[in-house]
Amino acid sequence: MKPIPSTWFDGEVRDKVTTERQSGIIQAYLKGYIGVEDTAMIAALAVRHPAISTGDLSQDVSQFWRFLVHIVSEWPSEHAKILNLLDHFRKIPSTKHSEAERMYWGEAYVAIVGDFELELYIPVFWDILQEYLGCKFSSLNL
């Protein structure tokens, strides 16, 4: 299996498909530097944090899903790892804000983002993938 070149990830960041943080996390996971459980936790936090500036969590989550769809569509060798990651998003504990996080990020951030569980947004991934591929997964029970 040929690994995804770093230049591909750089292009995704440059084209604003993803953020540097999200790209780095997924690169580290796909190269085997971090495990799927840690990747799921870190990615959930990385998706949540850009909402500080955008104020739009659903847009940030959709951006992350589009990034994963690009990987799935352009790098078939990574399908199993991405599906495994999606499965682990369902298993991570709720990412409710800790007291330390509230103090660090401030109440304004907490008000924008709220308590966030990435697994609730997984159907959006499938919607984006269907749109990208131009088909419907009507037989899947998602």
CSV table of C-alpha atoms in Angstrom, one decimal:
chain,number,residue,atom,x,y,z
A,1,MET,CA,0.0,0.0,0.0
A,2,LYS,CA,1.4,3.4,-1.0
A,3,PRO,CA,0.9,6.0,1.7
A,4,ILE,CA,-0.7,9.3,1.0
A,5,PRO,CA,2.0,11.8,0.3
A,6,SER,CA,2.3,14.8,2.6
A,7,THR,CA,1.9,17.1,-0.4
A,8,TRP,CA,-1.6,15.8,-0.9
A,9,PHE,CA,-2.5,16.8,2.7
A,10,ASP,CA,-0.8,20.2,2.2
A,11,GLY,CA,-3.0,20.8,-0.9
A,12,GLU,CA,-6.2,20.0,1.2
A,13,VAL,CA,-5.1,22.6,3.7
A,14,ARG,CA,-4.2,25.1,1.0
A,15,ASP,CA,-7.5,24.6,-0.7
A,16,LYS,CA,-9.3,25.0,2.7
A,17,VAL,CA,-10.8,21.5,2.6
A,18,THR,CA,-9.4,21.1,6.1
A,19,THR,CA,-7.4,22.8,8.8
A,20,GLU,CA,-3.7,22.1,9.5
A,21,ARG,CA,-4.7,20.6,12.8
A,22,GLN,CA,-7.2,18.2,11.4
A,23,SER,CA,-4.8,17.2,8.5
A,24,GLY,CA,-2.0,16.5,10.9
A,25,ILE,CA,-4.2,14.3,13.1
A,26,ILE,CA,-5.4,12.2,10.2
A,27,GLN,CA,-2.0,12.0,8.7
A,28,ALA,CA,-0.5,10.7,12.0
A,29,TYR,CA,-3.4,8.2,12.2
A,30,LEU,CA,-3.0,6.9,8.7
A,31,LYS,CA,0.7,6.5,9.1
A,32,GLY,CA,0.3,4.5,12.3
A,33,TYR,CA,1.8,7.1,14.6
A,34,ILE,CA,-1.4,7.2,16.8
A,35,GLY,CA,-4.1,4.7,17.4
A,36,VAL,CA,-7.7,4.9,16.3
A,37,GLU,CA,-9.1,5.6,19.8
A,38,ASP,CA,-6.8,8.6,20.4
A,39,THR,CA,-7.4,9.8,16.9
A,40,ALA,CA,-11.2,9.8,17.4
A,41,MET,CA,-10.8,11.8,20.7
A,42,ILE,CA,-8.3,14.3,19.3
A,43,ALA,CA,-10.3,14.7,16.0
A,44,ALA,CA,-13.5,15.4,17.9
A,45,LEU,CA,-11.7,18.2,19.8
A,46,ALA,CA,-10.0,19.5,16.6
A,47,VAL,CA,-13.4,19.7,14.9
A,48,ARG,CA,-15.0,21.5,17.8
A,49,HIS,CA,-12.3,24.2,18.3
A,50,PRO,CA,-12.5,26.1,15.0
A,51,ALA,CA,-16.0,27.1,15.9
A,52,ILE,CA,-14.5,29.7,18.1
A,53,SER,CA,-13.8,31.8,15.0
A,54,THR,CA,-16.6,30.7,12.7
A,55,GLY,CA,-19.4,30.4,15.2
A,56,ASP,CA,-20.8,27.6,13.0
A,57,LEU,CA,-20.2,24.1,14.4
A,58,SER,CA,-22.2,22.4,11.7
A,59,GLN,CA,-20.1,24.0,9.0
A,60,ASP,CA,-16.9,22.9,10.7
A,61,VAL,CA,-18.1,19.3,11.1
A,62,SER,CA,-19.2,19.3,7.4
A,63,GLN,CA,-15.7,20.5,6.4
A,64,PHE,CA,-14.1,17.7,8.4
A,65,TRP,CA,-16.5,15.1,6.8
A,66,ARG,CA,-15.6,16.5,3.3
A,67,PHE,CA,-12.0,16.0,4.1
A,68,LEU,CA,-12.6,12.4,5.0
A,69,VAL,CA,-14.7,11.9,1.9
A,70,HIS,CA,-11.8,13.2,-0.2
A,71,ILE,CA,-9.5,10.6,1.4
A,72,VAL,CA,-12.0,7.8,0.8
A,73,SER,CA,-12.6,8.8,-2.8
A,74,GLU,CA,-9.0,9.5,-3.8
A,75,TRP,CA,-7.2,6.9,-1.7
A,76,PRO,CA,-9.1,3.6,-1.7
A,77,SER,CA,-6.2,1.9,0.3
A,78,GLU,CA,-7.4,4.0,3.3
A,79,HIS,CA,-11.1,2.9,3.3
A,80,ALA,CA,-10.8,0.5,6.2
A,81,LYS,CA,-8.9,2.9,8.4
A,82,ILE,CA,-11.4,5.7,7.7
A,83,LEU,CA,-14.4,3.4,8.4
A,84,ASN,CA,-12.7,2.2,11.6
A,85,LEU,CA,-12.3,5.8,12.7
A,86,LEU,CA,-16.0,6.5,12.0
A,87,ASP,CA,-16.9,3.5,14.1
A,88,HIS,CA,-14.7,4.9,16.9
A,89,PHE,CA,-16.5,8.3,16.8
A,90,ARG,CA,-19.5,6.3,18.0
A,91,LYS,CA,-17.5,4.9,21.0
A,92,ILE,CA,-15.9,8.0,22.4
A,93,PRO,CA,-17.4,9.5,25.5
A,94,SER,CA,-19.3,12.7,25.4
A,95,THR,CA,-17.0,15.7,24.9
A,96,LYS,CA,-18.7,17.8,27.4
A,97,HIS,CA,-16.7,20.9,28.5
A,98,SER,CA,-14.6,20.4,31.6
A,99,GLU,CA,-14.1,23.2,34.1
A,100,ALA,CA,-10.5,23.7,32.9
A,101,GLU,CA,-11.7,23.9,29.3
A,102,ARG,CA,-14.3,26.5,30.2
A,103,MET,CA,-11.7,28.6,31.9
A,104,TYR,CA,-9.2,28.2,29.1
A,105,TRP,CA,-11.6,28.9,26.2
A,106,GLY,CA,-14.0,31.1,28.0
A,107,GLU,CA,-17.7,31.1,28.3
A,108,ALA,CA,-18.2,32.7,24.9
A,109,TYR,CA,-16.7,29.7,23.2
A,110,VAL,CA,-18.7,27.3,25.3
A,111,ALA,CA,-21.9,29.2,24.4
A,112,ILE,CA,-21.0,28.9,20.6
A,113,VAL,CA,-20.1,25.3,20.6
A,114,GLY,CA,-22.1,23.8,23.4
A,115,ASP,CA,-21.7,20.2,24.5
A,116,PHE,CA,-20.7,18.3,21.4
A,117,GLU,CA,-20.8,14.7,20.4
A,118,LEU,CA,-19.3,14.1,17.0
A,119,GLU,CA,-21.1,10.7,16.6
A,120,LEU,CA,-24.4,12.6,16.2
A,121,TYR,CA,-23.1,14.1,13.0
A,122,ILE,CA,-22.0,10.8,11.4
A,123,PRO,CA,-25.2,10.8,9.1
A,124,VAL,CA,-23.9,14.0,7.6
A,125,PHE,CA,-20.7,12.1,6.5
A,126,TRP,CA,-22.9,9.6,4.6
A,127,ASP,CA,-24.9,12.4,3.0
A,128,ILE,CA,-21.7,14.2,1.8
A,129,LEU,CA,-20.3,10.9,0.5
A,130,GLN,CA,-23.5,10.1,-1.4
A,131,GLU,CA,-23.5,13.6,-2.8
A,132,TYR,CA,-19.9,13.3,-3.9
A,133,LEU,CA,-20.4,9.9,-5.5
A,134,GLY,CA,-23.7,10.9,-7.0
A,135,CYS,CA,-25.6,7.9,-5.6
A,136,LYS,CA,-27.8,6.9,-2.7
A,137,PHE,CA,-27.1,4.3,-0.1
A,138,SER,CA,-30.8,3.3,0.3
A,139,SER,CA,-30.1,-0.2,1.5
A,140,LEU,CA,-27.8,0.9,4.4
A,141,ASN,CA,-29.3,1.2,7.8
A,142,LEU,CA,-27.5,4.3,9.0
